[in-house]
XYZ file of C-alpha atoms in Angstrom:
590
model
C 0.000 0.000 0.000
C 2.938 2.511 -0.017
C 5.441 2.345 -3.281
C 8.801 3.141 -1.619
C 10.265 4.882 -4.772
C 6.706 6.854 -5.387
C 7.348 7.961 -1.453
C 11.347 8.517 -2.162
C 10.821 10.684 -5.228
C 8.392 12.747 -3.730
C 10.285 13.246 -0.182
C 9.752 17.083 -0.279
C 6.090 16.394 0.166
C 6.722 14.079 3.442
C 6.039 16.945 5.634
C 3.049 17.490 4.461
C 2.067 14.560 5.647
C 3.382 14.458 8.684
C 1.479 18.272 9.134
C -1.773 16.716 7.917
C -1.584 13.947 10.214
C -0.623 16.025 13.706
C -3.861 17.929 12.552
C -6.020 15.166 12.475
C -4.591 13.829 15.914
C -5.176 16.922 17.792
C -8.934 16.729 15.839
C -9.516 13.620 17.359
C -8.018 14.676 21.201
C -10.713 17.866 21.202
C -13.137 14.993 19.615
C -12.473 13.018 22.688
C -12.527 15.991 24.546
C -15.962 17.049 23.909
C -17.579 13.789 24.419
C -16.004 13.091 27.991
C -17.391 16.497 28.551
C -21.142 15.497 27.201
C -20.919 12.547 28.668
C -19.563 13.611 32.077
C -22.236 16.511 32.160
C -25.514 13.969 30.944
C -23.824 12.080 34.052
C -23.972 15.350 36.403
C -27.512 15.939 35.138
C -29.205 12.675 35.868
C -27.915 12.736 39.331
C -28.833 16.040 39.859
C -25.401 17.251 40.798
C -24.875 19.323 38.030
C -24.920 23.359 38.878
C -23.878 26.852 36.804
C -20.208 25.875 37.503
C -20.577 22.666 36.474
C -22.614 23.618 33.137
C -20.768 26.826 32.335
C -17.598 24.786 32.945
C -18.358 22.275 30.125
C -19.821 24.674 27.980
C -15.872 26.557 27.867
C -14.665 23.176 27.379
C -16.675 22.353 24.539
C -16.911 25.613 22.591
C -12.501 25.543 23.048
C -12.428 21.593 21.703
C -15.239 22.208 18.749
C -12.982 25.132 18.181
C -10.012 23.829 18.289
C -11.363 20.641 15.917
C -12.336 23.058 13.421
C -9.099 24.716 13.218
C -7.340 21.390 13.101
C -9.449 20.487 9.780
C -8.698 23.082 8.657
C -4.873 23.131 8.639
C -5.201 19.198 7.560
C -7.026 20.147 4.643
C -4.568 22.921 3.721
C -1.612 20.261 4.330
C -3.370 18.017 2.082
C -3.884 21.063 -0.392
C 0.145 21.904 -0.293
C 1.133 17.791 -0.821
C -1.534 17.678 -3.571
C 0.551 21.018 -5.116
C 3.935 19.986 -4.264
C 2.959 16.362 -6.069
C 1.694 17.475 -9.279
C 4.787 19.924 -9.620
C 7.526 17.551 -8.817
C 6.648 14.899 -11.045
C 5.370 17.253 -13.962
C 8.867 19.024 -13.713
C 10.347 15.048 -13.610
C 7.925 14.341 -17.253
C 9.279 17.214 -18.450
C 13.173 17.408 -17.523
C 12.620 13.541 -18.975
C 11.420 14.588 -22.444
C 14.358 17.244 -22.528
C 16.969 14.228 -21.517
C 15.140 12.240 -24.164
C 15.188 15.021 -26.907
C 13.402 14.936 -30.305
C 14.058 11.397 -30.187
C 11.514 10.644 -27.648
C 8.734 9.608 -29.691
C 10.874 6.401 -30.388
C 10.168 5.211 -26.854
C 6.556 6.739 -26.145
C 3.479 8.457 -27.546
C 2.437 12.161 -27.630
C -0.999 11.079 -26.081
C 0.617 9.265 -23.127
C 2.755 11.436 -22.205
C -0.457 13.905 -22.183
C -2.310 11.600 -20.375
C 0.079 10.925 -17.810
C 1.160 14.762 -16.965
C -2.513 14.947 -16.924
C -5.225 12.417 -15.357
C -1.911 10.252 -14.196
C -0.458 13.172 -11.750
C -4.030 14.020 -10.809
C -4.383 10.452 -9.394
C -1.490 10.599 -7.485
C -2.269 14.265 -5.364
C -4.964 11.412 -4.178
C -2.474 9.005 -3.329
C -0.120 12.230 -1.586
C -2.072 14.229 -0.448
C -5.317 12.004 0.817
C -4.381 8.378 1.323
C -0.718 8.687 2.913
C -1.804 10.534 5.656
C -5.262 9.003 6.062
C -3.372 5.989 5.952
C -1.082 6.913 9.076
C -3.710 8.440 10.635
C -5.934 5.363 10.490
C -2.819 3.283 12.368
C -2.371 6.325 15.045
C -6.322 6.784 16.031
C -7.013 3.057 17.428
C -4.410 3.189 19.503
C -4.753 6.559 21.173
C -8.437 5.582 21.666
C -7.681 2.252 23.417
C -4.974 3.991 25.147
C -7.484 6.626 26.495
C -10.419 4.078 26.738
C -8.682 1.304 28.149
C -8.940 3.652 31.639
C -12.816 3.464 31.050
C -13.279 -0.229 29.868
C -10.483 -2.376 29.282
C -12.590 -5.230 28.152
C -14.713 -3.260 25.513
C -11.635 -1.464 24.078
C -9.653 -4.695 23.866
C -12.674 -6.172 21.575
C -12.614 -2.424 19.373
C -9.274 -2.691 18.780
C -8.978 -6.814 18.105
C -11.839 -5.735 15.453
C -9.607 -2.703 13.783
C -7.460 -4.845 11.719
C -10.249 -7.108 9.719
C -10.721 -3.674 7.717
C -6.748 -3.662 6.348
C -7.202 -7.349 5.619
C -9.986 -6.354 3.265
C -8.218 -4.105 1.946
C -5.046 -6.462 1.036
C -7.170 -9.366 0.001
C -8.606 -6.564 -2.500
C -5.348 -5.609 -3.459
C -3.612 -7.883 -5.554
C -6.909 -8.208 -7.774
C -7.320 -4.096 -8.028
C -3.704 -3.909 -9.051
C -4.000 -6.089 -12.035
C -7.697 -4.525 -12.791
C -6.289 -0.776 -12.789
C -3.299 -1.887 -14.942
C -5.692 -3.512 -17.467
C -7.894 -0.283 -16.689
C -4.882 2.042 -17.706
C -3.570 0.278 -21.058
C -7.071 0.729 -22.184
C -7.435 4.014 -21.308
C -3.977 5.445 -22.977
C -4.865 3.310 -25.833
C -7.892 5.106 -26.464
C -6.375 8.479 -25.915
C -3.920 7.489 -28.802
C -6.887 6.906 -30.733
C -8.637 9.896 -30.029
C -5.524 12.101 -30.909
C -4.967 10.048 -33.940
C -8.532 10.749 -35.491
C -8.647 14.662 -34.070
C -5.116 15.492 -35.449
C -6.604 13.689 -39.218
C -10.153 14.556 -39.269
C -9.740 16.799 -42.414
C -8.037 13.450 -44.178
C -11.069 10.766 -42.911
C -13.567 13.296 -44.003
C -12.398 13.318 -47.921
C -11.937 10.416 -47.921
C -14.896 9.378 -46.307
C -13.654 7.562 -43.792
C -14.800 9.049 -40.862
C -17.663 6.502 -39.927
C -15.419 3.624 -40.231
C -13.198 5.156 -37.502
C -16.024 6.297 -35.582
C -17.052 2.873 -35.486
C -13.264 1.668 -34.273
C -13.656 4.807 -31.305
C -17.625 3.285 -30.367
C -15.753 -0.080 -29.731
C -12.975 1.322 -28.140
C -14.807 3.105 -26.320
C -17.234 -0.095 -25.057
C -14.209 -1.352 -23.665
C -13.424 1.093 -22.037
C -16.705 1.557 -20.274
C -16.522 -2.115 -20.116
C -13.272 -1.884 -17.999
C -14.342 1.241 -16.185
C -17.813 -0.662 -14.965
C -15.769 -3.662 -13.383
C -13.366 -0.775 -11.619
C -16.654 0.633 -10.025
C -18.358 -2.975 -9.401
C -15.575 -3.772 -7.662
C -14.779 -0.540 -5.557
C -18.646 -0.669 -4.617
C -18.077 -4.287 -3.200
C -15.114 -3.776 -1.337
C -16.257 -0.693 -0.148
C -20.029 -2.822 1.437
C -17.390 -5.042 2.885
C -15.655 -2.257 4.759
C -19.243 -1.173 5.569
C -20.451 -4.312 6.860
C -16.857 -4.569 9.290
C -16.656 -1.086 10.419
C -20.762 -0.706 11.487
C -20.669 -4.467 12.988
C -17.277 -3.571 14.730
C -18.717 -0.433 16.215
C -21.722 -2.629 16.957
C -19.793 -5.427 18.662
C -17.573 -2.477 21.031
C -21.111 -0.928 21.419
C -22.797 -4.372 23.179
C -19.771 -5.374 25.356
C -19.952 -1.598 26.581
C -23.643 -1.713 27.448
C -23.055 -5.842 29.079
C -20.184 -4.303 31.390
C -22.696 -1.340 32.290
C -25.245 -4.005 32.919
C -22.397 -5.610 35.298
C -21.373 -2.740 37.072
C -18.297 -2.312 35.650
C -18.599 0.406 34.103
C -20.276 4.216 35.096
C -23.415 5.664 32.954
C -20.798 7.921 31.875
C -17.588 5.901 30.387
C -20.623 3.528 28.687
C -21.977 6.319 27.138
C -18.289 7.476 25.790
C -17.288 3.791 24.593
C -21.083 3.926 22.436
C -20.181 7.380 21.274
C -16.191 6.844 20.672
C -16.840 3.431 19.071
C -17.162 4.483 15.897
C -13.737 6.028 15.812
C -12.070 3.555 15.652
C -13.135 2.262 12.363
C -14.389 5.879 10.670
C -10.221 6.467 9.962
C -10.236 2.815 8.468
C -13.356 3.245 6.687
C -12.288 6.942 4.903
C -8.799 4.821 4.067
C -10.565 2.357 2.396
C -13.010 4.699 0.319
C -9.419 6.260 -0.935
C -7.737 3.232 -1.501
C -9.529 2.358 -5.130
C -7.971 6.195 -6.138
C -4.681 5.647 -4.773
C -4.458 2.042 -6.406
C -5.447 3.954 -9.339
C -2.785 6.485 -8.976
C 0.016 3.989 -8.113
C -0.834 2.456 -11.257
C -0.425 5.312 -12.922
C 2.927 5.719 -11.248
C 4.292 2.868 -12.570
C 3.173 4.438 -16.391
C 5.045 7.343 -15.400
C 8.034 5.123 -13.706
C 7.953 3.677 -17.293
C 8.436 6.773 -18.950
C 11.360 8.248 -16.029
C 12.936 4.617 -16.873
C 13.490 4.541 -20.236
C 17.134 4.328 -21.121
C 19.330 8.119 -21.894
C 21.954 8.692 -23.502
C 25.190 9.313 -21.980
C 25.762 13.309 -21.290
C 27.168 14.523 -24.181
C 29.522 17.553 -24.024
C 31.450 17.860 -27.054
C 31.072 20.708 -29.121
C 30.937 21.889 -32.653
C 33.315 24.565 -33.655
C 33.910 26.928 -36.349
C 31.958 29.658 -38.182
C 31.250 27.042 -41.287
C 29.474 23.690 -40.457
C 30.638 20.283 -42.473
C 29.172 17.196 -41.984
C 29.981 13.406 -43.582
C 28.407 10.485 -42.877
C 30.923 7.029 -43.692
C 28.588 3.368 -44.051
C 25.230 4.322 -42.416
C 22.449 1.388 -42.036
C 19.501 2.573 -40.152
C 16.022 0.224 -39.482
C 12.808 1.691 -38.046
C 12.016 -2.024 -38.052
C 13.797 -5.084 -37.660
C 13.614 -6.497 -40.537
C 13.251 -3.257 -43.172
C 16.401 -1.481 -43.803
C 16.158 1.563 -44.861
C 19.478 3.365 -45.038
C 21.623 0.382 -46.529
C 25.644 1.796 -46.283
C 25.425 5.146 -47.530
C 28.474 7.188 -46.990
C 27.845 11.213 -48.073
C 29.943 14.249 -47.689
C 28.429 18.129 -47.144
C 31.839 20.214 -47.242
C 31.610 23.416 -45.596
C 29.399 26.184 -47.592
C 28.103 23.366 -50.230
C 25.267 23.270 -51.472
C 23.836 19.758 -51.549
C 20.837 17.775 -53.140
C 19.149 14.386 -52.050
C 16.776 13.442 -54.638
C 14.664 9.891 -55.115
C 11.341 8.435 -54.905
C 9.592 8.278 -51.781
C 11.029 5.980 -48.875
C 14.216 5.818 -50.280
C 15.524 7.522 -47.308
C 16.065 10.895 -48.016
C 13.943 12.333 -44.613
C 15.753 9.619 -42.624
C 19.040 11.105 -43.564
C 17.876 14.446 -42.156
C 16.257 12.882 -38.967
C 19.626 11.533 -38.526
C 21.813 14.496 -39.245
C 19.486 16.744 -36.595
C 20.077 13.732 -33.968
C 15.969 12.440 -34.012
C 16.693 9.064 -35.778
C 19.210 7.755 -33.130
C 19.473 4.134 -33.864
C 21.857 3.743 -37.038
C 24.885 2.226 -37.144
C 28.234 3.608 -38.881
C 29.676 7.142 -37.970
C 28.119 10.535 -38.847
C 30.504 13.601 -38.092
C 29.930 17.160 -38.027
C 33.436 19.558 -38.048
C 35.112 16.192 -37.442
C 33.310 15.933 -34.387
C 30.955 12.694 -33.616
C 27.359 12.982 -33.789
C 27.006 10.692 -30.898
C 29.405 13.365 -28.722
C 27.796 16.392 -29.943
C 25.722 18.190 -26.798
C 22.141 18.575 -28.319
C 22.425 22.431 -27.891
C 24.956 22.642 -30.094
C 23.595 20.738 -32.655
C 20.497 22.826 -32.996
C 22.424 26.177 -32.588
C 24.737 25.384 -35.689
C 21.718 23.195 -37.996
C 18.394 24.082 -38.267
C 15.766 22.006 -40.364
C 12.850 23.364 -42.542
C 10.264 20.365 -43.226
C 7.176 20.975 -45.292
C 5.245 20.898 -42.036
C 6.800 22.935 -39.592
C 4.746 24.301 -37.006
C 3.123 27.386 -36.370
C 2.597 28.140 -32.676
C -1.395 29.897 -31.876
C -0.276 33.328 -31.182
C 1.504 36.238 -33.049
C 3.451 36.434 -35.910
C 6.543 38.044 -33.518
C 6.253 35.548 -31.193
C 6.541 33.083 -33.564
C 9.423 34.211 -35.250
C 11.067 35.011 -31.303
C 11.378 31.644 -31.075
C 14.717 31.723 -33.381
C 15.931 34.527 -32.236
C 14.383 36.207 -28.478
C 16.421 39.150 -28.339
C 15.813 39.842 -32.586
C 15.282 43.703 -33.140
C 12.007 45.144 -35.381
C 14.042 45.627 -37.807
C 15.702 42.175 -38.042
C 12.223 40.573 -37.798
C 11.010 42.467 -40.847
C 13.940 41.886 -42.913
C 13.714 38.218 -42.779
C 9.808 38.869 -43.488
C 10.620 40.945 -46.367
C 12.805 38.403 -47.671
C 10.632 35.985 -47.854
C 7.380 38.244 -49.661
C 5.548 38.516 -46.541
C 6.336 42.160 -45.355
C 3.586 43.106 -47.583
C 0.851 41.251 -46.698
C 1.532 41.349 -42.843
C 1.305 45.301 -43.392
C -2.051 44.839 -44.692
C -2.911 43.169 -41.182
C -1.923 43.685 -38.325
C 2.183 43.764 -38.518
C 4.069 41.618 -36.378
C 1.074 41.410 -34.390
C -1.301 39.849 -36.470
C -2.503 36.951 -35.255
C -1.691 33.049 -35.937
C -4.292 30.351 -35.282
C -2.724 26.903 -34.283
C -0.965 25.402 -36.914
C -1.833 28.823 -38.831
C -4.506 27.374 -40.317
C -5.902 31.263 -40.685
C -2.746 31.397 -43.341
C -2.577 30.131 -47.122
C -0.276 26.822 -47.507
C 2.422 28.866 -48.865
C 2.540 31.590 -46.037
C 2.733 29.076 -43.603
C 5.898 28.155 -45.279
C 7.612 31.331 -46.100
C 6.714 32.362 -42.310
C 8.458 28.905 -41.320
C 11.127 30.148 -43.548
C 11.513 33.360 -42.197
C 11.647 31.993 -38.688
C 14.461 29.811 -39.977
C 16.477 32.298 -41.484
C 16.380 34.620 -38.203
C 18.134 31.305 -36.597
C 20.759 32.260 -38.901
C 22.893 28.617 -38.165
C 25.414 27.817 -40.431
C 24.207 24.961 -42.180
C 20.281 24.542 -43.155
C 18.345 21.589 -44.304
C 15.579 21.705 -46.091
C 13.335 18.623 -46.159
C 10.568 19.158 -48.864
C 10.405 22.592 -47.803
C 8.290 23.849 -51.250
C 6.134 20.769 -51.342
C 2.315 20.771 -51.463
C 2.361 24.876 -51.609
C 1.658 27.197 -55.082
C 4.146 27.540 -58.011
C 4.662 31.482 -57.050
C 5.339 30.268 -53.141
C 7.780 27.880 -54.529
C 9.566 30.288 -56.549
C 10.122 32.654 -53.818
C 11.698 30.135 -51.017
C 13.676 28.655 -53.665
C 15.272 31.921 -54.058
C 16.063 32.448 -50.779
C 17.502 28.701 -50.485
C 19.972 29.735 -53.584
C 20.846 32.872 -51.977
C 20.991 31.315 -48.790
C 23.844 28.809 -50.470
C 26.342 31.093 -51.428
C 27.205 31.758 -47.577
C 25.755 28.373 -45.781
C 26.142 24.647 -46.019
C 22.598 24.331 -47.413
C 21.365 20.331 -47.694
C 18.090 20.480 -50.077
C 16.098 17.068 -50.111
C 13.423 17.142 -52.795
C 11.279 15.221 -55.177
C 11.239 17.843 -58.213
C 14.660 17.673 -59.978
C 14.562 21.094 -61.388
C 14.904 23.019 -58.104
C 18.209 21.177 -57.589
C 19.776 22.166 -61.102
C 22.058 24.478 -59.257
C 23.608 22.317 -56.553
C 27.245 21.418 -56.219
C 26.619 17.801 -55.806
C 23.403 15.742 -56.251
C 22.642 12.385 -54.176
C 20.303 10.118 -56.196
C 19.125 7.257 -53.449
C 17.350 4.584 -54.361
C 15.785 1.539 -51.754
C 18.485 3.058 -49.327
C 21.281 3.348 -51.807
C 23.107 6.039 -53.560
C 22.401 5.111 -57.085
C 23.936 7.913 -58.394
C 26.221 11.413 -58.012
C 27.052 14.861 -59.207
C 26.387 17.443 -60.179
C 23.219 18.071 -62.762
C 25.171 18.220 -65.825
C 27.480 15.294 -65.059
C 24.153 13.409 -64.102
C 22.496 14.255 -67.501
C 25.811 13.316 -69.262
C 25.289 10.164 -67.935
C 22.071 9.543 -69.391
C 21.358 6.965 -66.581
C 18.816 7.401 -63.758
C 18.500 10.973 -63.066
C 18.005 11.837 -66.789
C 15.601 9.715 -67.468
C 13.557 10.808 -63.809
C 14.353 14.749 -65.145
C 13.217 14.468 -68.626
C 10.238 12.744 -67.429
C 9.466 15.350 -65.320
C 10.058 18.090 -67.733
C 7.650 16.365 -70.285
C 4.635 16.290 -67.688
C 5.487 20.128 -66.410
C 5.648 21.269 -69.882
C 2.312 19.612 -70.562
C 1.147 21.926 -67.670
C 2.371 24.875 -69.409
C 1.289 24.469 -72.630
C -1.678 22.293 -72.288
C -5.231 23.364 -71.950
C -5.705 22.323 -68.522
C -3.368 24.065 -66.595
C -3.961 22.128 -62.848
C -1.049 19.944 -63.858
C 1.274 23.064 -63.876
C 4.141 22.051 -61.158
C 3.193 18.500 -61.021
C 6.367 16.291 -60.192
C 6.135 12.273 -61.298
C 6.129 11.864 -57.149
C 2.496 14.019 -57.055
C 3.875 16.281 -54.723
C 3.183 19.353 -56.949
């Protein structure tokens, strides 16, 4: 019932604990307090001893203990609050300094939505487990005993029998236990599962509604979704039964304390008075047990969620890399490079490329032939290849993370645009940028215009800025890159699905951006790679063939034939009566 390392992690929130359970103690003192008091005084009264002293007396003693309870609930309930806080931060900070340790690599290991859910409904389960089960659970082992300590000078007999009764409540609760555990597990894999699902068919709603798709996965969610309510019934059926058990041993414990109070009053043993404070204390006893148990089902909840997030904190880091790229230019060569998502598919097969310093390079190919995968492994996301990638003659595997990104920055025909303003945006290359810098990359990019037409650098950006055009979203991605100003750039299908006068523009600033940068330009349409210094043709993970354009056309192999194809269908778009094909690669990414 308590997870060492959950307790060990969290150590800063011990106190709390300890504060919330001295509160409840004292609670239950004035709670004594007052009914010795009531019951002393009914005692007074029925012999007809009791006078103004006498009543006045009790009635200082009570008002100070009902007092003094209320002030002690509250303080628990504010230690409570500050564990719950001090929980939710601690591990939230852990989930996050994680996915920084982990860096863009992390979706290897885990998924978006579980993280989400975990940093989410996962940390909100466990402020139950900190900041309402630990010390209910301490507080539940501290209040039998002071009672049969303090009751034991009343009755021994009938606080012997309370306190032999105590215990059958934790049993419950263990025999529950090992079922729960394997029940919330189940419940949890279910759960995330459907989250990923849920993500999945938010993030491509646009794509299941052309193609018409979008009842078949709303059929997949509806049976997801049954087994999920499926799972989440048997959590309830069984919390409901365990919780009747607890029922049925607290009330017949209570009961049981209640009768052999009453049979030693009948004997003699006890005063009107003590009887009437065992009947009325009784209940104590098992009311701590009774609240643990109705918080157990959440904290076995939340402990499996811990051992999600204990997942996630566990998955293997690299070692801390400090070397360091140096030098104003930026090189990089990669010597017999394999590289599997899966086992048994091999993407990159050998490839050895060089990208000399101020170069400007092309990768070129049909789809899946490994040109992206390059790039994922160049900016350090696609971690698991084999061979040796250098970068100034420094490792990759060496390189500190930060320096990476400060010296290459990647441009993919997707990058994202942050909800908020176009400044903030473009802040995030550059915080300290002036106006006038942020314009000037604007401007260079055709944008200064338009944004002058709005609102300026404050006009506003909807997530993803779907409020833009296709191609502003790009030459704003662009423009953000450029303000980076790194000295190498890669651009991964950076003019893809986006219009022909879009196109034209960023692949002006690409050129111009290669006479002064090591510029790496992966594409599917041959012609905007013309004016590269050396063009990679790859082929099922292979370099089928290299040069430069006219060394590749000399050669009349490949390349020419994938060029001259695509010249014939883009001059069909030009001079043809239907124009839509104007732009159209043989890849369809025009």
């Amino acid at each position: 019932m308590i997870k060492k390392r959950l307790v060990g992690l969290l150590s800063h929130a011990k106190k709390y604990i300890v504060y919330n359970v001295l509160w409840q103690w004292i609670a239950l003192l004035a709670q004594i307090t007052v009914i010795f008091t009531v019951a002393g005084l009914l005692e007074e009264t029925l012999r007809g001893t009791a006078g103004s002293k006498e009543i006045y007396g009790a009635a200082f003693i009570l008002a100070g203990a009902m007092l003094l309870r209320y002030f002690c609930d509250r303080m628990a309930v504010r230690a409570s609050y500050a564990a719950g806080v001090d929980v939710k931060r601690i591990l939230r900070e852990k989930i996050y300094e994680k996915l920084l340790k982990l860096g863009t690599s992390y979706r290897e290991q885990t998924s978006t939505s579980e993280i989400v859910q975990l940093a989410t409904e996962g940390v909100e389960q466990l402020e139950t487990y900190f900041g309402r089960y630990l010390p209910q659970l301490f507080y539940s082992l501290l209040a039998p005993v002071t009672l049969f300590m303090i009751l034991s000078f009343v009755n021994r007999r009938a606080s012997v029998i309370l306190l032999i009764c105590v215990p059958l409540i934790p049993v419950s609760i263990v025999a529950v236990q090992k079922f729960a555990k394997k029940l919330l597990n189940k419940y949890w894999g279910i759960y995330t599962n459907l989250g990923d699902s849920f993500l999945e068919n938010l993030q491509g709603l646009t794509t299941l509604k052309i193609y018409q798709a979008d009842e078949q996965k709303a059929k997949e969610m509806d049976e997801e979704s049954a087994r999920f309510r499926s799972i989440t019934m048997k959590v309830l059926i069984m919390q409901l039964n365990s919780t009747s058990v607890m029922d049925v041993i607290a009330y017949g414990g209570a009961a049981v304390g209640m009768i052999v109070a009453m049979t030693e009053y009948g004997r003699g043993n006890v005063g009107f008075a003590g009887t009437l404070t065992i009947v009325l204390l009784a209940s104590e006893f098992f009311i701590p047990l009774r609240l643990l148990g109705s918080f157990f089902h959440i904290a076995m909840n939340g402990m499996a969620a811990s051992d999600k997030i204990f997942a996630l904190l566990d998955i293997p880091e690299q070692e801390e890399k400090s070397g360091e790229i140096i030098g104003e230019q930026t090189a990089a060569q990669l010597e017999n490079i394999h590289f599997s998502y899966e086992e048994n598919r091999e993407i990159l097969k050998g490839i050895s490329m060089e990208f000399p310093a101020g170069s400007f390079t092309a990768l070129v190919g049909t789809s899946g032939c490994g040109k992206s995968t390059i790039a994922g492994i160049l900016m350090g996301r696609n971690r698991g290849y084999r061979g040796m990638v250098t970068i100034n003659g420094v490792s990759l595997d060496e390189i500190r993370e930060q320096s990476l990104t400060s010296h290459v920055t990647l441009v993919t025909h997707n990058s994202y645009l942050f909800q908020g303003t176009v400044e903030e945006n473009l802040r995030m290359a550059k915080s300290d940028a002036t106006v006038e810098e942020l314009w000037n990359v604007l401007r260079k990019v055709n944008l200064e215009g338009f944004l002058k037409t709005q609102e300026g650098l404050n006009t506003k950006i909807q997530e993803k800025g779907s409020n833009f055009s296709g191609g502003q979203c790009q030459r704003l991605a662009i423009a953000r890159a450029l303000l980076h100003d790194t000295p190498m750039y890669i651009f991964d299908e950076a003019t893809s699905n986006i219009d022909v006068e879009s196109e034209e523009l960023i692949m002006k600033v690409i050129h111009e951006l290669a006479e002064k940068k090591t510029v790496i330009l992966i594409s599917h349409r041959l012609a905007n790679v013309m004016k590269a210094d050396q063009i990679y043709l790859l082929q099922d993970g292979q370099i089928e063939e290299q040069g430069n354009h006219e060394s590749l056309m000399e050669r009349e192999g490949v390349y020419h034939k994938l060029y001259s194809y695509q010249s014939r269908l883009e001059q069909y778009g030009f001079t043809g009566k239907d124009t839509k094909w104007k732009g159209v690669s043989a890849c369809g990414n025009r």
